[in-house]
């Protein structure tokens, strides 16, 4: 998590769903059922790193207006916001929303680098202007000497630099019509940086949607979903309202997200017109798969990583397994310990690199023990966090699109 915000807090701006039961933080029964599934408790094995201890701190902030110590705040901010505690809580504590409200009330100032990151997330043109420099740097051969020099650590850029991947420089087109039998029009939610840093998944989504007969629109003026803003106590109202204005105005039958992290935020937007047409790509493809679209067989063994945003918020992980079954002969496994977060957590891997790396190492060990060929994960953040020389991790769409037969409807070129 970035170190929070110095912007004005207006509680009414928070995109909180009114149809959910949200108990006060003081309603925690302290039963402890949320403890064993909490990844930070798994790491530290102390009471202060449990959901119920954090709920106590949140109660001080939101209900009792009591001061919280630096230690309590540090333990609160160690939370990855995986929301595993929500699904195990018999009292239906809406932990994620309580956490966001507490962060909004705390108004901790942003550090300069976090401010810059928020600026780039919000201003896609300026972000795109930096991409040639990122690409040039990755191709220049400077990476190794710069890493060895220690300069990146001094500038506090080492963790961000490790996550860099070669960006796609050209923007996506606004329309990708199918050349098969046309069924419906859909819009693809691409958010902030995915267009350039997760092009592979978006291209696979377009390819599969086209092959299933859907005309795909990608509106240029859509914004970031606002999840990082919300989780850091910063207002996301301007982003959300822009997305309503841009996406609700489209003449499409569905608005489709491909990253479960964004999907979890979009699902909680308070706008029925928007939510009525909102679909996760896995659910949408499964429900609309054309009988004419056959996939090539594979003798690989694939494990499904279930991102927390998918398990704990969207709760649609079964769609991934069902989609993968369309590849004949593929062996599909559930990655053991899927209920424990991999440590990615959106910006958490930048703000809490040590915790994040320890959780990734635990997941890597599980992947090694599983003796599989490939891991699939429906969240961009988890994919970049878990990908390594040892393990190939891709979005399931990428794997599905690779198995599309040559003679099936195929019409998009970039
Ligand atoms: S499971 Fe729910 S009620 Fe029980 S300690 Fe955790 S947050 Fe409190
Ligand atoms: S959201 Fe995840 S990390 Fe945070 S308290 Fe709940 S289980 Fe623990």
XYZ file of C-alpha atoms and ligand atoms in Angstrom:
430
model
C 0.000 0.000 0.000
C 1.275 3.492 -0.779
C 1.719 5.613 2.269
C -1.651 7.170 1.960
C -3.039 10.516 1.152
C -2.948 14.155 2.010
C -6.031 14.881 -0.056
C -9.345 16.039 1.346
C -11.547 13.261 2.682
C -15.232 13.295 1.986
C -16.862 10.127 3.270
C -19.799 10.494 0.868
C -17.380 10.176 -2.043
C -16.404 6.625 -1.179
C -17.896 4.128 -3.638
C -19.485 1.945 -1.011
C -22.325 -0.341 -2.006
C -25.395 0.501 0.002
C -26.958 -2.936 -0.433
C -24.338 -4.653 1.738
C -24.601 -5.177 5.456
C -21.661 -3.301 6.904
C -21.350 -3.856 10.647
C -19.540 -1.327 12.751
C -15.974 -2.350 13.504
C -17.005 -2.694 17.150
C -19.343 -5.553 16.211
C -16.437 -7.994 15.756
C -17.118 -10.927 18.080
C -13.392 -11.676 18.331
C -14.141 -15.325 17.586
C -10.888 -15.772 15.675
C -12.301 -17.663 12.710
C -10.614 -15.219 10.342
C -7.125 -15.723 11.778
C -5.727 -18.851 10.110
C -6.487 -17.655 6.557
C -4.786 -14.296 7.052
C -1.498 -14.186 5.104
C 0.194 -11.758 7.462
C -0.644 -14.000 10.428
C 0.865 -16.855 8.386
C 4.071 -14.804 8.112
C 4.376 -13.310 11.597
C 2.324 -15.625 13.840
C 1.430 -12.793 16.243
C -1.933 -11.426 17.371
C -1.158 -7.931 16.026
C -1.030 -9.352 12.490
C -4.545 -10.807 12.576
C -7.758 -9.403 11.101
C -9.385 -9.134 14.522
C -6.518 -7.031 15.852
C -6.829 -4.766 12.813
C -10.585 -4.553 13.312
C -9.842 -3.331 16.829
C -7.600 -0.588 15.413
C -10.218 0.316 12.806
C -12.813 0.549 15.568
C -10.601 3.034 17.415
C -10.326 5.132 14.251
C -13.895 4.955 12.990
C -16.078 4.377 16.050
C -14.320 5.381 19.244
C -12.202 8.268 17.909
C -9.271 7.085 19.995
C -5.637 7.726 19.059
C -3.772 4.797 17.489
C -0.087 4.178 18.096
C 2.553 4.017 15.375
C 2.781 0.263 16.015
C -0.952 -0.260 15.625
C -0.874 1.750 12.411
C 2.052 -0.259 11.051
C 0.213 -3.530 11.729
C -2.952 -2.140 10.140
C -1.005 -1.082 7.055
C 0.640 -4.501 6.768
C -2.774 -5.753 5.653
C -2.695 -6.874 2.009
C -6.433 -6.297 1.624
C -6.866 -9.797 0.299
C -10.278 -9.951 2.059
C -9.874 -13.626 2.969
C -11.087 -12.610 6.445
C -14.411 -11.456 4.987
C -15.408 -14.829 3.633
C -14.537 -16.654 6.866
C -16.297 -14.197 9.218
C -19.602 -15.442 10.688
C -20.558 -11.832 11.443
C -20.091 -10.751 7.812
C -17.613 -8.032 8.729
C -17.097 -5.974 5.566
C -13.403 -5.721 6.340
C -12.414 -4.226 2.962
C -14.842 -1.348 3.244
C -14.022 -0.685 6.901
C -10.309 -0.634 6.014
C -10.908 1.852 3.182
C -12.977 4.107 5.448
C -10.264 4.048 8.115
C -7.594 4.959 5.553
C -9.743 7.803 4.259
C -10.145 9.170 7.772
C -6.443 8.846 8.604
C -5.347 11.026 5.662
C -1.695 10.035 5.824
C 0.291 12.135 3.314
C 1.526 10.469 0.149
C 5.254 10.067 -0.320
C 6.662 11.756 -3.468
C 7.024 8.514 -5.452
C 3.502 7.442 -4.592
C 2.260 10.884 -5.675
C 4.028 10.420 -9.011
C 2.493 6.945 -9.422
C -1.003 8.275 -8.747
C -0.422 11.066 -11.261
C 0.595 8.593 -13.982
C -2.334 6.271 -13.237
C -4.709 9.204 -13.631
C -3.050 10.756 -16.684
C -2.756 8.103 -19.342
C -1.281 10.439 -22.011
C 1.596 11.460 -19.782
C 2.123 7.832 -18.790
C 2.215 6.794 -22.466
C 4.817 9.513 -23.095
C 7.217 7.774 -20.701
C 6.879 4.338 -22.276
C 9.588 4.751 -24.969
C 12.049 5.561 -22.169
C 11.006 2.419 -20.253
C 11.432 0.326 -23.391
C 14.756 1.999 -24.213
C 16.032 1.338 -20.699
C 15.060 -2.348 -20.804
C 16.820 -2.790 -24.158
C 19.862 -0.672 -23.345
C 21.801 -3.203 -21.285
C 21.894 -0.683 -18.431
C 19.639 -2.766 -16.189
C 22.331 -5.000 -14.716
C 24.958 -2.298 -13.990
C 22.318 0.024 -12.575
C 20.984 -2.694 -10.279
C 24.504 -3.526 -9.141
C 25.371 0.118 -8.508
C 22.856 0.459 -5.639
C 21.495 3.718 -7.111
C 18.026 2.238 -7.508
C 17.891 1.399 -3.776
C 19.030 4.916 -2.875
C 16.278 6.396 -5.045
C 13.745 3.939 -3.603
C 13.092 2.635 -7.128
C 14.501 -0.887 -6.815
C 11.192 -2.680 -6.218
C 9.360 -0.857 -8.993
C 12.237 -1.464 -11.399
C 12.161 -5.220 -10.797
C 8.535 -5.323 -11.972
C 9.142 -3.521 -15.262
C 8.246 -5.427 -18.392
C 8.562 -4.285 -21.983
C 5.555 -2.078 -22.731
C 3.578 -2.067 -25.979
C 4.005 1.446 -27.339
C 1.165 1.688 -29.840
C -2.305 2.215 -28.431
C -5.023 -0.331 -29.087
C -7.590 0.481 -31.783
C -11.028 1.616 -30.670
C -12.868 -1.072 -32.634
C -12.180 -4.727 -33.335
C -15.108 -6.016 -35.399
C -15.602 -9.747 -35.787
C -15.425 -11.176 -39.285
C -17.396 -14.206 -38.214
C -21.152 -14.221 -37.701
C -21.802 -11.093 -35.653
C -23.677 -11.515 -32.375
C -23.381 -8.513 -30.072
C -21.208 -5.491 -29.326
C -19.126 -5.438 -26.163
C -16.765 -2.946 -24.528
C -13.469 -3.998 -23.004
C -12.418 -2.357 -19.743
C -8.681 -1.742 -19.976
C -8.277 0.667 -17.032
C -4.952 2.461 -16.617
C -1.710 0.659 -17.515
C -2.895 -2.735 -18.814
C -3.153 -1.460 -22.405
C 0.618 -1.100 -22.471
C 1.874 -3.546 -19.825
C -0.621 -6.407 -20.213
C -1.144 -6.246 -23.973
C -0.795 -10.014 -24.307
C -3.931 -10.629 -22.217
C -5.961 -7.892 -23.902
C -5.029 -9.217 -27.358
C -6.084 -12.701 -26.267
C -9.394 -11.305 -24.966
C -10.068 -9.526 -28.273
C -9.147 -12.620 -30.251
C -11.452 -14.896 -28.250
C -14.334 -12.404 -28.213
C -14.031 -11.915 -31.990
C -13.857 -15.670 -32.536
C -17.055 -16.057 -30.534
C -18.784 -13.476 -32.748
C -18.487 -10.321 -30.634
C -17.529 -6.891 -31.941
C -15.176 -5.323 -29.427
C -14.973 -1.618 -28.577
C -12.208 -0.104 -26.452
C -13.120 3.468 -25.498
C -9.991 5.621 -25.262
C -11.287 7.950 -22.564
C -12.024 5.314 -19.922
C -10.109 5.701 -16.636
C -8.391 3.597 -14.025
C -10.963 1.667 -11.961
C -9.894 3.592 -8.826
C -9.018 0.573 -6.676
C -5.566 1.826 -5.700
C -7.008 5.231 -4.823
C -9.738 3.726 -2.687
C -7.432 1.361 -0.802
C -5.136 4.260 0.013
C -7.826 6.589 1.302
C -7.768 8.822 -1.732
C -10.938 9.881 -3.513
C -11.646 7.876 -6.665
C -14.859 9.759 -7.459
C -13.471 11.529 -10.532
C -12.297 8.208 -12.023
C -15.545 6.412 -11.247
C -17.720 9.206 -12.639
C -15.652 9.347 -15.799
C -16.064 5.591 -16.263
C -19.826 5.918 -15.809
C -19.963 8.747 -18.374
C -17.790 6.959 -20.947
C -18.973 3.363 -20.582
C -22.671 3.941 -19.873
C -22.918 6.059 -23.033
C -21.793 3.177 -25.257
C -24.226 1.212 -27.374
C -22.940 -2.175 -26.190
C -24.487 -5.232 -24.581
C -21.699 -5.878 -22.087
C -18.780 -4.160 -20.372
C -16.083 -6.766 -19.794
C -13.104 -6.661 -17.453
C -10.154 -9.031 -17.781
C -8.233 -8.394 -14.522
C -9.998 -9.582 -11.370
C -8.361 -6.804 -9.316
C -10.145 -4.190 -11.442
C -13.282 -6.345 -11.564
C -13.533 -6.433 -7.770
C -13.562 -2.626 -7.718
C -15.955 -2.247 -10.683
C -18.371 -4.677 -9.028
C -18.672 -2.310 -6.088
C -19.443 0.802 -8.166
C -22.796 2.241 -7.120
C -24.520 2.502 -10.475
C -27.081 -0.060 -11.544
C -26.905 0.836 -15.280
C -23.198 0.147 -15.171
C -23.367 -3.035 -13.092
C -26.202 -4.531 -15.174
C -23.836 -4.832 -18.161
C -20.662 -5.674 -16.226
C -19.088 -9.114 -16.734
C -15.850 -10.853 -15.893
C -14.244 -12.149 -19.109
C -14.114 -15.737 -17.812
C -17.853 -15.744 -17.011
C -18.732 -14.008 -20.260
C -16.780 -16.345 -22.524
C -18.065 -19.406 -20.710
C -21.687 -18.292 -21.077
C -21.256 -17.288 -24.726
C -18.788 -19.838 -26.136
C -19.657 -20.639 -29.727
C -20.200 -24.328 -30.529
C -18.166 -23.721 -33.702
C -15.078 -22.678 -31.766
C -12.922 -25.743 -31.125
C -9.535 -25.594 -29.439
C -6.376 -27.580 -30.077
C -5.554 -30.291 -27.579
C -2.691 -30.059 -25.096
C -0.847 -32.630 -23.022
C 0.374 -30.029 -20.537
C -0.403 -29.881 -16.830
C -1.750 -26.502 -15.739
C -2.403 -25.249 -12.206
C -4.984 -22.557 -11.538
C -3.933 -19.788 -9.158
C -7.053 -18.137 -7.751
C -6.389 -14.423 -7.089
C -7.889 -13.093 -3.834
C -9.968 -10.579 -5.800
C -11.486 -13.540 -7.629
C -11.914 -15.929 -4.659
C -13.034 -13.425 -2.074
C -14.899 -10.781 -4.079
C -15.967 -11.970 -7.558
C -16.229 -15.604 -6.376
C -16.165 -16.887 -9.954
C -12.992 -18.991 -9.990
C -14.930 -22.037 -11.230
C -15.382 -20.307 -14.606
C -11.639 -20.531 -15.190
C -11.622 -24.312 -14.717
C -14.675 -24.693 -16.962
C -13.077 -22.596 -19.714
C -9.804 -24.521 -19.563
C -11.758 -27.762 -20.000
C -12.420 -26.615 -23.557
C -8.819 -27.575 -24.339
C -8.924 -31.340 -24.992
C -6.554 -33.540 -22.938
C -5.324 -30.679 -20.757
C -4.617 -31.669 -17.147
C -6.023 -28.986 -14.851
C -5.166 -28.739 -11.172
C -6.003 -26.384 -8.336
C -2.895 -24.791 -6.889
C -2.624 -25.926 -3.270
C -3.166 -23.243 -0.618
C -5.064 -21.012 -3.041
C -6.839 -19.469 -0.049
C -3.593 -17.763 1.003
C -2.671 -14.556 -0.851
C 0.435 -14.675 -3.072
C 1.560 -11.284 -1.716
C 0.916 -9.246 -4.844
C -1.865 -7.038 -3.441
C -1.856 -4.263 -6.084
C 0.619 -1.670 -4.865
C 1.478 -3.812 -1.797
C 4.381 -5.445 -3.641
C 5.954 -1.985 -3.930
C 5.144 -0.653 -0.483
C 5.774 -3.859 1.509
C 8.364 -5.663 -0.639
C 9.674 -7.931 2.126
C 6.278 -9.323 3.164
C 5.298 -9.580 -0.467
C 8.466 -11.505 -1.393
C 8.078 -13.929 1.529
C 4.541 -14.784 0.451
C 5.689 -15.192 -3.136
C 8.427 -17.580 -1.979
C 5.843 -19.698 -0.125
C 3.733 -19.801 -3.295
C 6.783 -20.621 -5.405
C 7.508 -23.608 -3.177
C 3.949 -24.860 -3.695
C 4.315 -24.392 -7.455
C 7.609 -26.296 -7.450
C 6.077 -29.156 -5.433
C 3.131 -29.384 -7.841
C 5.413 -30.298 -10.750
C 3.338 -28.509 -13.380
C 4.081 -26.925 -16.755
C 2.271 -23.649 -16.307
C 0.278 -21.543 -13.837
C -2.720 -19.491 -14.940
C -4.036 -16.527 -12.949
C -6.775 -14.055 -13.876
C -5.176 -11.027 -12.249
C -2.438 -8.997 -13.918
C -0.789 -8.077 -10.591
C -0.481 -11.721 -9.524
C 0.881 -12.681 -12.963
C 3.745 -10.177 -12.826
C 4.409 -10.934 -9.153
C 4.596 -14.725 -9.618
C 6.301 -14.909 -13.013
C 9.906 -15.983 -12.719
C 12.627 -17.898 -14.524
C 11.327 -20.997 -12.717
C 7.604 -20.471 -13.316
C 5.641 -19.311 -16.314
C 2.419 -17.595 -15.252
C -0.124 -16.250 -17.761
C -3.743 -15.159 -17.784
C -5.952 -18.148 -18.746
C -7.092 -16.186 -21.818
C -3.563 -16.183 -23.193
C -3.371 -19.951 -22.893
C -6.839 -20.417 -24.411
C -6.083 -18.094 -27.338
C -2.866 -19.999 -28.059
C -4.995 -23.112 -28.536
C -7.381 -21.573 -30.997
C -7.426 -23.626 -34.188
C -6.091 -21.923 -37.290
C -9.353 -22.350 -39.194
C -11.545 -20.866 -36.454
C -12.817 -17.292 -36.890
C -9.764 -15.112 -36.544
C -9.600 -11.584 -37.700
C -7.659 -9.289 -35.552
C -4.240 -8.005 -36.380
C -2.361 -5.242 -34.634
S -14.182 -13.862 12.100
Fe -15.260 -11.879 12.103
S -16.206 -11.715 14.120
Fe -14.664 -13.366 14.253
S -12.778 -12.305 14.981
Fe -12.687 -12.305 12.733
S -13.615 -10.317 12.127
Fe -14.213 -10.698 14.281
S -7.616 -8.544 4.300
Fe -6.189 -10.302 4.193
S -4.254 -9.516 5.077
Fe -5.871 -8.075 5.661
S -6.561 -8.752 7.664
Fe -7.923 -9.734 6.149
S -6.994 -11.740 5.739
Fe -5.427 -10.469 6.759
